[in-house]
XYZ file of C-alpha atoms in Angstrom:
762
model
C -18.577 68.040 53.808
C -21.519 69.769 52.126
C -23.234 68.522 48.953
C -24.884 70.478 46.117
C -26.885 68.252 43.762
C -27.898 69.596 40.339
C -31.610 69.385 39.615
C -31.135 69.263 35.816
C -29.007 66.120 35.654
C -29.296 62.720 33.984
C -31.361 61.631 30.986
C -32.869 64.282 28.774
C -36.262 63.598 27.193
C -34.874 62.338 23.874
C -32.345 59.920 25.355
C -34.776 58.696 27.994
C -37.409 58.029 25.323
C -34.957 56.041 23.185
C -33.847 53.913 26.139
C -37.466 53.349 27.151
C -38.327 52.054 23.663
C -35.326 49.717 23.756
C -36.248 48.371 27.196
C -39.868 47.818 26.139
C -38.773 45.756 23.140
C -36.320 43.841 25.306
C -39.063 43.132 27.857
C -41.218 41.718 25.039
C -38.370 39.436 24.011
C -38.028 41.140 20.627
C -34.423 41.011 19.327
C -33.552 44.372 17.826
C -30.676 46.508 16.629
C -29.636 50.133 17.074
C -27.627 52.148 14.575
C -24.680 52.945 16.809
C -24.826 53.035 20.607
C -28.282 54.125 21.713
C -26.660 56.068 24.552
C -23.082 57.180 25.241
C -22.802 55.096 28.385
C -21.016 51.726 28.132
C -22.702 50.296 31.216
C -26.201 50.971 29.887
C -25.262 49.734 26.398
C -23.954 46.484 27.865
C -27.074 46.100 29.981
C -29.280 46.486 26.899
C -27.038 44.178 24.866
C -27.590 41.463 27.437
C -31.339 41.953 26.974
C -31.109 41.500 23.187
C -30.601 45.095 21.980
C -27.493 44.953 19.773
C -25.678 48.126 18.636
C -24.643 47.920 14.952
C -22.327 50.407 13.236
C -22.793 49.164 9.654
C -26.319 48.897 8.291
C -25.154 46.022 6.085
C -24.854 43.856 9.223
C -28.575 44.163 9.957
C -30.605 41.174 8.653
C -33.536 42.198 6.429
C -36.847 42.333 8.247
C -35.275 43.020 11.640
C -36.514 45.479 14.265
C -34.279 48.566 14.226
C -34.279 51.485 16.682
C -33.152 54.877 15.405
C -31.490 56.511 18.401
C -32.061 60.064 19.624
C -29.300 61.458 17.358
C -31.377 60.550 14.288
C -30.145 59.385 10.870
C -29.972 60.814 7.352
C -32.758 60.388 4.814
C -30.862 57.765 2.765
C -30.358 55.498 5.793
C -34.012 55.698 6.740
C -35.106 54.840 3.178
C -32.648 51.952 3.011
C -34.014 50.457 6.223
C -37.548 50.675 4.860
C -36.432 49.015 1.611
C -34.943 46.150 3.666
C -38.362 45.550 5.194
C -37.150 46.483 8.674
C -39.538 47.357 11.485
C -38.165 50.854 12.181
C -38.783 52.366 15.633
C -37.895 56.046 15.267
C -36.626 57.414 18.607
C -35.115 60.573 17.122
C -35.213 63.458 19.613
C -38.051 65.884 18.734
C -35.580 68.792 18.761
C -33.348 66.969 16.269
C -36.375 66.006 14.164
C -37.278 69.682 13.943
C -33.822 70.466 12.545
C -34.263 67.679 9.955
C -37.435 69.419 8.707
C -35.590 72.747 8.517
C -32.780 71.146 6.512
C -35.205 69.427 4.148
C -37.191 72.619 3.490
C -33.993 74.612 2.895
C -32.762 71.964 0.443
C -36.026 72.130 -1.519
C -35.524 75.904 -1.892
C -31.853 75.487 -2.784
C -30.599 77.254 0.361
C -27.319 75.932 1.853
C -27.428 74.633 5.433
C -24.674 75.323 7.981
C -24.644 73.281 11.194
C -22.588 74.711 14.043
C -21.214 71.576 15.677
C -18.758 68.701 15.447
C -18.648 67.392 11.898
C -18.146 63.759 12.962
C -20.899 63.772 15.582
C -23.754 61.355 14.702
C -26.380 64.059 15.211
C -24.586 66.466 12.870
C -24.065 63.754 10.229
C -27.764 62.932 10.354
C -28.777 66.588 9.940
C -26.447 67.053 6.959
C -28.031 63.993 5.357
C -31.308 65.927 4.994
C -29.680 68.899 3.231
C -29.491 67.164 -0.159
C -25.754 67.804 -0.499
C -26.013 71.509 0.410
C -24.951 71.117 4.050
C -21.761 72.146 5.870
C -20.578 71.731 9.485
C -18.370 74.340 11.195
C -17.021 74.779 14.701
C -13.990 77.048 14.242
C -13.210 80.262 12.399
C -10.826 78.361 10.160
C -13.673 76.110 9.012
C -15.746 79.233 8.328
C -12.984 80.574 6.069
C -12.917 77.268 4.166
C -16.630 77.483 3.288
C -17.438 77.972 -0.423
C -18.857 81.299 -1.533
C -22.589 81.576 -0.939
C -25.082 84.411 -0.958
C -27.453 82.978 1.644
C -27.535 80.238 4.237
C -29.605 78.733 7.030
C -27.615 78.379 10.269
C -28.640 75.844 12.928
C -26.866 74.373 15.937
C -26.017 70.965 17.309
C -28.511 70.557 20.156
C -25.848 70.010 22.847
C -23.573 72.914 21.881
C -22.797 75.590 24.515
C -24.782 78.747 23.761
C -21.695 80.990 23.930
C -19.944 78.922 21.256
C -22.971 79.066 18.967
C -23.334 82.824 19.357
C -19.675 83.362 18.536
C -19.696 81.139 15.420
C -23.058 82.395 14.140
C -21.866 86.010 14.434
C -18.794 85.167 12.359
C -21.012 83.476 9.756
C -23.204 86.566 9.490
C -20.103 88.623 8.753
C -19.078 86.176 6.039
C -22.463 85.512 4.355
C -24.670 88.423 3.360
C -28.121 86.797 3.745
C -27.937 84.563 6.806
C -30.905 83.212 8.743
C -29.886 81.989 12.220
C -32.052 79.503 14.151
C -31.179 78.785 17.779
C -31.712 75.002 17.937
C -29.858 74.241 21.168
C -31.966 71.954 23.362
C -33.491 74.005 26.241
C -32.686 71.204 28.683
C -29.033 71.294 27.654
C -28.941 75.056 28.149
C -30.487 74.830 31.633
C -28.186 71.933 32.577
C -25.048 73.863 31.563
C -26.091 77.078 33.308
C -26.944 75.284 36.556
C -23.698 73.276 36.471
C -21.630 76.450 35.997
C -23.433 78.125 38.878
C -22.803 75.190 41.229
C -19.175 74.852 40.092
C -18.513 78.475 41.006
C -19.734 77.875 44.592
C -18.032 74.580 45.550
C -14.527 73.281 46.204
C -14.916 70.035 44.251
C -17.185 69.488 41.220
C -18.130 65.983 40.050
C -19.412 65.523 36.478
C -20.921 62.055 35.967
C -21.298 60.511 32.502
C -19.808 58.415 29.728
C -16.314 59.417 28.679
C -17.355 59.299 24.996
C -20.432 61.488 25.479
C -20.033 64.832 23.707
C -22.579 66.675 25.880
C -20.930 65.420 29.092
C -17.506 66.453 27.805
C -18.812 69.984 27.191
C -20.374 69.996 30.663
C -17.026 69.040 32.162
C -15.221 71.805 30.265
C -17.713 74.440 31.423
C -17.473 73.335 35.064
C -13.699 73.247 34.955
C -13.668 76.909 33.918
C -15.405 77.717 37.220
C -13.857 75.090 39.534
C -10.272 73.910 39.185
C -10.978 70.691 41.106
C -13.515 69.343 38.598
C -13.499 65.578 38.044
C -15.046 63.630 35.156
C -16.193 60.191 36.399
C -18.159 57.415 34.735
C -19.088 55.254 37.732
C -19.236 55.549 41.516
C -16.163 53.319 41.841
C -13.980 56.153 40.521
C -14.757 58.202 43.642
C -12.169 56.205 45.584
C -9.325 57.911 43.723
C -10.544 61.479 44.243
C -9.039 63.403 47.193
C -11.952 64.948 49.085
C -11.603 66.519 52.521
C -14.248 66.433 55.265
C -14.780 70.206 54.999
C -14.950 70.381 51.187
C -18.078 71.617 49.478
C -19.038 69.120 46.775
C -21.124 69.741 43.653
C -22.551 66.901 41.526
C -24.099 67.020 38.051
C -24.548 64.562 35.172
C -24.744 64.604 31.374
C -27.813 63.828 29.290
C -26.547 60.292 28.595
C -26.083 59.331 32.238
C -28.521 56.692 33.576
C -30.414 57.661 36.701
C -29.041 54.626 38.521
C -25.430 55.671 37.964
C -26.088 59.270 39.054
C -28.018 58.179 42.154
C -25.259 55.758 43.110
C -22.679 58.562 43.060
C -24.966 60.805 45.116
C -25.618 57.984 47.597
C -21.904 57.330 48.040
C -21.233 60.999 48.698
C -24.173 61.187 51.114
C -22.734 58.271 53.060
C -19.363 59.995 53.220
C -21.039 63.179 54.429
C -22.808 61.294 57.235
C -19.601 59.495 58.141
C -17.784 62.805 58.507
C -20.560 64.148 60.711
C -20.462 61.047 62.929
C -16.683 61.257 63.229
C -16.784 64.895 64.270
C -19.507 64.385 66.884
C -18.760 60.968 68.360
C -14.984 60.626 68.466
C -14.439 63.380 71.096
C -17.290 62.012 73.219
C -16.004 58.414 73.405
C -12.949 59.165 75.559
C -14.841 60.814 78.452
C -17.268 57.898 78.512
C -14.429 55.419 78.837
C -12.807 57.519 81.564
C -16.098 57.665 83.423
C -16.427 53.894 83.165
C -12.933 53.349 84.536
C -13.572 55.794 87.359
C -16.820 54.043 88.217
C -15.035 50.697 88.439
C -12.289 52.217 90.578
C -14.821 53.728 92.947
C -16.654 50.398 93.237
C -13.448 48.510 94.009
C -11.951 51.060 96.384
C -15.125 51.892 98.315
C -14.612 49.370 101.212
C -11.112 50.695 101.852
C -12.114 54.354 101.694
C -11.723 55.215 105.382
C -8.336 53.494 106.026
C -6.956 55.092 102.911
C -8.145 58.457 104.109
C -6.437 57.987 107.452
C -3.276 56.882 105.771
C -3.376 59.973 103.645
C -3.426 62.183 106.766
C -0.342 60.559 108.263
C 1.670 59.418 105.253
C 0.606 61.360 102.171
C 3.581 60.582 99.922
C 3.430 56.797 100.472
C -0.386 56.688 100.125
C -0.156 58.485 96.823
C 2.259 55.843 95.618
C -0.010 53.062 96.839
C -3.011 54.601 95.077
C -1.062 54.765 91.875
C -0.068 51.122 92.126
C -3.619 50.132 92.995
C -5.039 51.997 89.984
C -2.504 50.295 87.759
C -3.571 46.922 89.094
C -7.205 47.746 88.394
C -6.471 48.925 84.895
C -4.558 45.736 84.233
C -7.563 43.646 85.286
C -10.076 45.575 83.139
C -10.824 44.572 79.537
C -11.153 47.419 77.062
C -13.949 46.677 74.587
C -14.824 48.292 71.289
C -17.430 47.444 68.631
C -16.209 44.873 66.143
C -13.650 43.397 68.555
C -13.374 39.600 68.893
C -13.036 38.301 72.461
C -13.227 34.939 74.217
C -15.721 34.573 77.075
C -17.259 31.971 79.348
C -20.952 31.106 79.304
C -22.353 31.842 82.787
C -26.102 31.660 82.181
C -28.546 30.445 79.502
C -32.168 31.571 79.182
C -34.823 30.945 76.554
C -33.946 34.102 74.649
C -30.281 34.776 75.282
C -26.957 33.576 76.617
C -24.942 35.497 79.220
C -21.171 35.485 78.679
C -18.451 36.761 80.989
C -15.842 38.548 78.892
C -13.872 40.117 81.791
C -15.641 43.447 81.481
C -17.476 45.347 84.205
C -20.703 43.963 82.736
C -21.440 40.597 81.229
C -22.231 40.289 77.552
C -25.525 39.076 76.121
C -25.981 36.999 72.967
C -29.365 36.593 71.336
C -30.197 33.016 70.436
C -30.447 34.064 66.789
C -26.811 35.178 66.924
C -25.538 31.811 68.161
C -24.021 29.349 65.709
C -23.856 26.435 68.199
C -27.180 25.227 69.545
C -25.613 22.810 72.048
C -23.757 25.494 74.009
C -23.847 25.005 77.808
C -22.752 26.827 80.947
C -18.976 26.833 81.382
C -18.192 26.658 77.652
C -15.664 29.088 76.298
C -16.781 30.672 73.055
C -15.420 33.314 70.738
C -17.742 36.240 70.207
C -17.760 39.662 68.570
C -18.651 42.859 70.390
C -21.646 44.453 68.698
C -22.251 47.257 71.219
C -20.365 48.160 74.374
C -23.480 49.685 75.883
C -26.964 48.952 74.574
C -28.444 51.815 76.606
C -29.095 49.665 79.674
C -25.468 48.938 80.520
C -25.349 45.592 78.716
C -22.702 44.519 76.253
C -24.241 43.057 73.093
C -22.322 40.154 71.583
C -22.669 37.959 68.508
C -21.195 34.621 67.599
C -22.705 34.589 64.135
C -20.910 37.779 63.120
C -17.576 36.002 63.464
C -18.730 33.234 61.155
C -20.209 35.782 58.757
C -16.931 37.664 58.772
C -15.093 34.516 57.761
C -17.644 33.859 55.047
C -17.394 37.496 53.962
C -13.635 37.187 53.636
C -14.111 34.029 51.578
C -16.580 35.800 49.276
C -14.247 38.772 48.832
C -11.412 36.400 48.017
C -13.524 34.590 45.407
C -14.629 37.921 43.962
C -11.036 39.030 43.570
C -10.124 35.711 41.945
C -13.176 35.776 39.676
C -14.589 32.555 41.113
C -18.296 31.757 41.365
C -20.247 31.194 44.598
C -23.279 29.109 45.522
C -26.451 30.782 46.739
C -30.114 30.117 47.499
C -32.975 32.450 46.577
C -34.640 33.842 49.689
C -36.923 36.808 48.990
C -38.341 38.505 45.889
C -37.981 42.254 46.327
C -38.546 45.260 44.156
C -36.093 45.154 41.300
C -34.612 41.744 41.961
C -33.997 38.816 44.290
C -32.306 38.481 47.682
C -30.166 35.353 47.860
C -28.192 33.935 50.752
C -24.536 33.167 50.030
C -22.960 31.464 53.064
C -25.522 33.230 55.241
C -24.792 36.672 53.755
C -27.553 38.584 52.002
C -26.755 39.097 48.344
C -28.786 41.148 45.880
C -29.408 39.865 42.347
C -30.976 42.475 40.002
C -33.893 41.209 37.920
C -31.882 41.817 34.747
C -29.165 39.502 36.081
C -31.404 36.549 36.930
C -31.670 35.062 33.471
C -30.644 35.555 29.874
C -34.284 36.243 29.064
C -36.847 38.548 30.599
C -38.133 37.236 33.958
C -41.813 37.796 34.623
C -42.050 36.086 38.032
C -39.049 36.724 40.249
C -40.668 34.740 43.050
C -40.146 31.568 41.007
C -36.471 31.739 42.001
C -37.197 31.713 45.752
C -35.793 28.532 47.289
C -33.850 27.700 44.135
C -30.162 26.777 44.342
C -28.060 28.768 41.902
C -24.497 29.438 40.947
C -23.648 33.132 41.043
C -20.889 35.458 39.977
C -20.123 38.400 42.272
C -20.139 41.519 40.099
C -19.887 44.198 42.786
C -18.847 44.429 46.462
C -19.221 47.485 48.687
C -16.872 46.666 51.560
C -17.776 49.617 53.823
C -21.487 48.824 53.590
C -20.919 45.068 53.267
C -23.195 44.900 50.275
C -22.910 42.280 47.548
C -24.404 42.331 44.066
C -24.322 39.061 42.137
C -25.383 37.775 38.743
C -26.810 34.421 37.747
C -26.968 35.559 34.151
C -23.194 36.031 33.965
C -22.718 32.387 34.937
C -25.217 31.246 32.296
C -23.561 33.408 29.644
C -20.152 31.988 30.513
C -21.517 28.448 30.422
C -23.168 29.098 27.066
C -19.970 30.566 25.689
C -17.998 27.515 26.811
C -20.625 25.173 25.480
C -20.805 27.014 22.169
C -17.037 26.933 21.904
C -17.155 23.168 22.353
C -19.957 22.850 19.806
C -18.084 24.922 17.225
C -15.174 22.491 17.383
C -17.527 19.604 16.570
C -19.243 21.189 13.577
C -18.028 20.721 10.038
C -19.319 21.787 6.655
C -21.284 19.062 4.901
C -22.319 17.254 8.076
C -25.976 16.386 8.679
C -27.164 17.150 12.214
C -30.454 17.211 14.091
C -32.017 20.510 15.038
C -35.173 22.088 16.414
C -36.949 24.940 14.669
C -36.999 27.872 17.100
C -38.208 30.835 15.051
C -39.678 31.588 11.632
C -39.191 34.749 9.600
C -40.109 35.766 6.072
C -36.613 34.969 4.858
C -36.079 31.617 6.572
C -36.140 29.463 9.691
C -33.766 29.609 12.675
C -32.830 26.112 13.844
C -31.170 25.219 17.163
C -28.465 22.603 16.530
C -27.462 21.801 20.080
C -27.075 25.283 21.539
C -26.217 27.250 18.402
C -28.763 28.792 16.070
C -28.339 28.396 12.340
C -30.391 29.857 9.507
C -32.137 27.775 6.875
C -32.836 30.270 4.106
C -36.230 30.038 2.477
C -34.561 28.807 -0.728
C -32.974 25.910 1.180
C -36.162 24.666 2.780
C -37.564 22.742 -0.185
C -36.688 21.667 -3.724
C -39.836 23.443 -4.835
C -41.086 26.986 -4.556
C -41.818 28.161 -0.974
C -43.863 31.250 -0.213
C -43.247 31.173 3.533
C -41.199 28.872 5.786
C -44.371 27.901 7.662
C -45.456 26.028 4.518
C -42.620 23.558 5.110
C -41.705 23.530 8.828
C -43.214 24.646 12.138
C -41.838 25.982 15.424
C -40.468 23.261 17.782
C -40.349 20.745 14.937
C -37.309 18.464 14.983
C -35.631 18.178 11.577
C -32.380 17.033 9.991
C -30.302 19.797 8.406
C -27.083 19.932 6.427
C -24.360 22.437 7.344
C -23.553 24.606 4.325
C -21.249 27.225 5.832
C -19.661 28.139 9.199
C -18.516 31.618 10.277
C -17.409 31.417 13.907
C -16.198 35.022 13.979
C -19.659 36.362 13.172
C -21.374 33.376 14.810
C -23.319 32.564 11.667
C -24.273 29.098 10.484
C -25.925 28.426 7.117
C -28.068 25.292 6.970
C -30.113 23.418 4.376
C -33.184 21.309 4.957
C -33.894 20.344 1.375
C -30.489 18.743 0.909
C -31.375 16.152 3.537
C -34.324 15.118 1.366
C -34.029 13.061 -1.857
C -34.023 15.109 -5.045
C -37.459 14.711 -6.638
C -35.957 13.944 -10.063
C -33.757 11.177 -8.707
C -36.700 9.113 -7.506
C -39.253 10.241 -10.077
C -39.063 6.992 -12.192
C -39.805 4.829 -9.152
C -42.381 7.186 -7.642
C -44.194 7.953 -10.915
C -43.847 4.895 -13.204
C -45.047 5.109 -16.791
C -48.745 4.296 -17.006
C -49.588 5.356 -13.460
C -52.356 7.865 -12.804
C -51.652 10.659 -10.290
C -53.246 13.892 -9.135
C -51.443 17.182 -9.782
C -52.035 20.907 -9.725
C -51.879 23.144 -12.788
C -49.247 25.763 -11.991
C -48.496 27.292 -15.392
C -50.056 27.433 -18.856
C -48.216 28.039 -22.131
C -49.300 27.987 -25.773
C -48.098 24.417 -26.186
C -49.468 22.900 -22.989
C -49.941 23.015 -19.240
C -47.391 22.351 -16.494
C -48.746 20.238 -13.655
C -46.983 20.108 -10.269
C -46.869 16.547 -8.974
C -44.973 17.587 -5.816
C -42.817 20.571 -4.805
C -39.926 20.731 -7.233
C -41.382 18.255 -9.726
C -43.486 19.489 -12.658
C -44.719 17.563 -15.687
C -46.004 18.789 -19.075
C -49.412 18.005 -20.502
C -49.126 18.784 -24.197
C -52.047 20.638 -25.739
C -52.903 17.526 -27.721
C -53.229 15.605 -24.432
C -55.421 18.120 -22.598
C -58.837 16.938 -23.812
C -60.597 14.204 -25.765
C -61.340 16.572 -28.623
C -59.112 18.987 -30.438
C -58.860 22.412 -28.711
C -57.501 25.762 -29.861
C -56.215 26.971 -26.455
C -55.053 25.143 -23.361
C -57.304 27.390 -21.261
C -60.314 25.776 -22.940
C -59.484 22.570 -21.054
C -57.723 23.520 -17.779
C -57.062 26.560 -15.593
C -54.160 27.534 -13.302
C -54.741 26.240 -9.786
C -57.014 23.410 -10.929
C -56.307 19.900 -9.654
C -56.316 17.305 -12.437
C -55.767 13.581 -12.786
C -53.024 12.778 -15.273
C -51.451 9.667 -16.696
C -47.661 9.367 -16.829
C -46.549 8.817 -20.431
C -42.794 9.193 -20.029
C -40.200 10.041 -17.329
C -36.738 11.336 -18.239
C -34.804 12.228 -15.043
C -31.623 13.174 -16.952
C -33.478 15.784 -18.991
C -35.820 16.531 -16.081
C -38.919 15.967 -18.175
C -42.152 14.157 -17.448
C -44.819 13.768 -20.107
C -48.365 13.626 -18.807
C -51.795 13.164 -20.359
C -55.248 14.187 -19.234
C -56.767 12.728 -22.368
C -55.505 9.230 -21.580
C -57.204 9.348 -18.187
C -60.478 10.497 -19.737
C -60.323 7.680 -22.288
C -59.685 5.106 -19.577
C -62.615 6.434 -17.582
C -64.853 6.310 -20.669
C -63.877 2.688 -21.224
C -64.704 1.831 -17.652
C -68.210 3.266 -18.046
C -69.074 1.237 -21.246
C -70.894 -2.131 -21.109
C -68.551 -5.087 -21.350
C -69.710 -6.193 -24.866
C -69.488 -2.720 -26.336
C -66.165 -2.169 -24.643
C -64.719 -5.277 -26.265
C -66.050 -4.223 -29.671
C -64.483 -0.781 -29.123
C -61.145 -2.336 -28.339
C -61.308 -4.497 -31.491
C -62.230 -1.487 -33.583
C -59.524 0.666 -32.071
C -56.896 -1.986 -32.606
C -57.998 -2.494 -36.163
C -57.914 1.184 -36.909
C -54.488 1.421 -35.389
C -53.274 -1.305 -37.874
C -53.392 -0.085 -41.515
C -53.501 -3.646 -42.941
C -56.848 -4.313 -41.289
C -58.558 -0.971 -41.784
C -60.619 -2.108 -44.736
C -61.896 -5.236 -42.978
C -62.801 -3.363 -39.847
C -64.686 -0.641 -41.628
C -66.672 -3.150 -43.690
C -67.571 -5.183 -40.644
C -68.579 -2.286 -38.464
C -69.917 0.481 -40.588
C -71.074 -0.315 -44.197
C -73.140 -3.066 -45.911
C -71.214 -5.742 -47.773
C -72.702 -4.821 -51.174
C -71.285 -1.298 -51.119
C -67.624 -0.946 -52.120
C -65.575 0.472 -49.312
C -63.217 2.148 -51.725
C -66.020 4.516 -52.937
C -66.730 5.918 -49.447
C -63.335 5.809 -47.748
C -60.269 4.822 -49.705
C -57.879 2.689 -47.781
C -55.041 5.056 -48.408
C -56.947 7.970 -46.889
C -57.989 5.971 -43.829
C -54.431 4.907 -43.198
C -53.245 8.473 -43.568
C -55.490 9.654 -40.749
C -54.028 9.735 -37.210
C -55.103 7.014 -34.833
C -56.539 9.463 -32.327
C -59.010 10.756 -34.928
C -60.270 7.256 -35.639
C -60.718 6.751 -31.924
C -62.929 9.817 -31.804
C -65.186 8.222 -34.439
C -65.367 5.073 -32.411
C -66.503 6.999 -29.391
C -69.137 8.815 -31.407
C -70.399 5.495 -32.735
C -70.674 4.116 -29.240
C -72.595 7.111 -28.101
C -75.056 6.726 -30.987
C -75.573 2.991 -30.511
C -79.287 3.542 -29.931
C -79.823 3.050 -33.709
C -80.705 -0.479 -34.900
C -77.716 -2.719 -35.383
C -78.857 -3.808 -38.862
C -78.882 -0.255 -40.119
C -75.663 0.411 -42.069
C -73.330 3.098 -40.816
C -73.071 4.424 -44.320
C -76.668 5.782 -44.075
C -75.611 8.064 -41.150
C -72.682 9.650 -42.987
C -72.897 11.050 -46.536
C -71.037 8.928 -49.021
C -68.950 11.791 -50.273
C -67.429 12.413 -46.837
C -64.803 9.986 -45.552
C -66.001 7.964 -42.577
C -62.957 9.027 -40.601
C -64.378 12.540 -40.366
């Protein structure tokens, strides 16, 4: 068997860059989405999905504000603008060659020139390119599609980047015959061109051609078609496991290439498997013929050793009785052969312990030489001379004539068979972390080394693999290579299965309307994600508080334990809608008890209108301070007394929870404060005066006693009717002014301070 490995195989620059961006985000623990599969390889897509990179076909399924990766195929202009409008963090991984075609399409559209893309109309790359042509784009791949094009005088012709060059030349020539003014741009990716040419060259020189890649990858499909034109025995495989079903002879020449969407690991695994087969064929050809002479020589050596003492009598017998001696020799050889044990590597035999040293145990297995077992290969430490033990032949000849044996291999073989059986049944195994190595962890499962890739250690990114050393863990075997006795296991698969079972159990316990406890895990601009026992639900920003909320962090914090109410359950999409505010009392329901009439509270001015100011007492509860209650004196505008954002002390005048109205007063607070600052005697006089003014029947008496001499008629200065007609608040203003001006002598009449023609109330 001879191998030819293509140099231009595996990820192209664009695909590799997109995958690298996705893996970087996954390593940072950033959940993100891709529009469609980021790569046409199901194994790689699944690997990224397990790391938190979710492929989404419909943009409507992407939550606003999410991180979104635009894959190498690119998207149309409308999709890109829609993502930006949704507030998404867009990571553009469009291939530079595709991006260049987008610019060509956009420039042609601005000049009104139709765009023709030679490629598959339903291919994501082609759809994205057409989306930049402003409705003037067409996709063609056959002559029939060319004939169906509308009449046009000019056109710009470009190509799908993965199209075979021969196909593009053929279609573009037909387009030039159909359209008079045609500008043709060769936009096939240079890497694709080199890959296809090299693959065709190799396919023409080998007996079997292997094309590795995803079955749904367009570029790999084209690569397979091109190779099949040159080599009839061309096989399209997705993984190394598919090699088992391909008939390959030991003298076949094998060629291997891979599409642009094929991960390096998958391609290298196929190459490694074929390299192993090549070495195996070489060993078979060189060693199998040589083993038989060695065994014959061994038998002859034993015969010579056994027959040597009888050599002379046999020789004499041969001289006198040749026919009978020949018969005796034959019988003697048969007896010897019957007493000899034929050994081969991997064979299990039973032997007797004849000697024990510090380093090894000597066992007689009935062979011409005793077997040696290293102490490390013993499973029984209390073995003693004369014990019969079962051992496995490791080597018939270690180079010094010794037979190497192992007791542990037998036990390992039994354990291996048990592991294979559990793998086939889908059962889990128990292991212990032993060594942290590059790319993962080595664990021991029943004494057998098992490799756990770093991506399969946990559901989240693992920074320190060595933390798993010495840790007991339950594992799921995901791959077994029987010829090489290699095992690959996953701890993550067990955790995912346990989570799925646990979530399934939790879903059955949840019901709409129930109030459950949860822990805030993550905050976004549009809400808070709350863990309710293993499932994450979303509390939208509008359901966090009865009042206005600018950001969820104003209400809750990460790792805070809260009670939430279940609003909606969608098990199919695994979405749970929660409410935090509905676990709290409605502010209006408890407003009468919390803000009784007459109480003084502090609030914040949140809005000003022409008729008053709205003061927020708490989130979701606003009261109105009428313009007449904003200041002690009459004002023309509310802004003359208070400003938005100002904290004020207000007095509760009335609470109406049914109408959701609270009447507040700043003026009442100011009056109470003014009363508190007056001397006790003056304060009492002010109260008497205010009460008198408030009662029309006693207005005349009060005015005479407080303000004017007895000899002057009250009716001439302030008729009783006019005083009664004035509002009580105005009279109170006079009282305050009088108190302020109390520095004047008491005996001086108030009438001397105010002109007689003006009513005292003014």
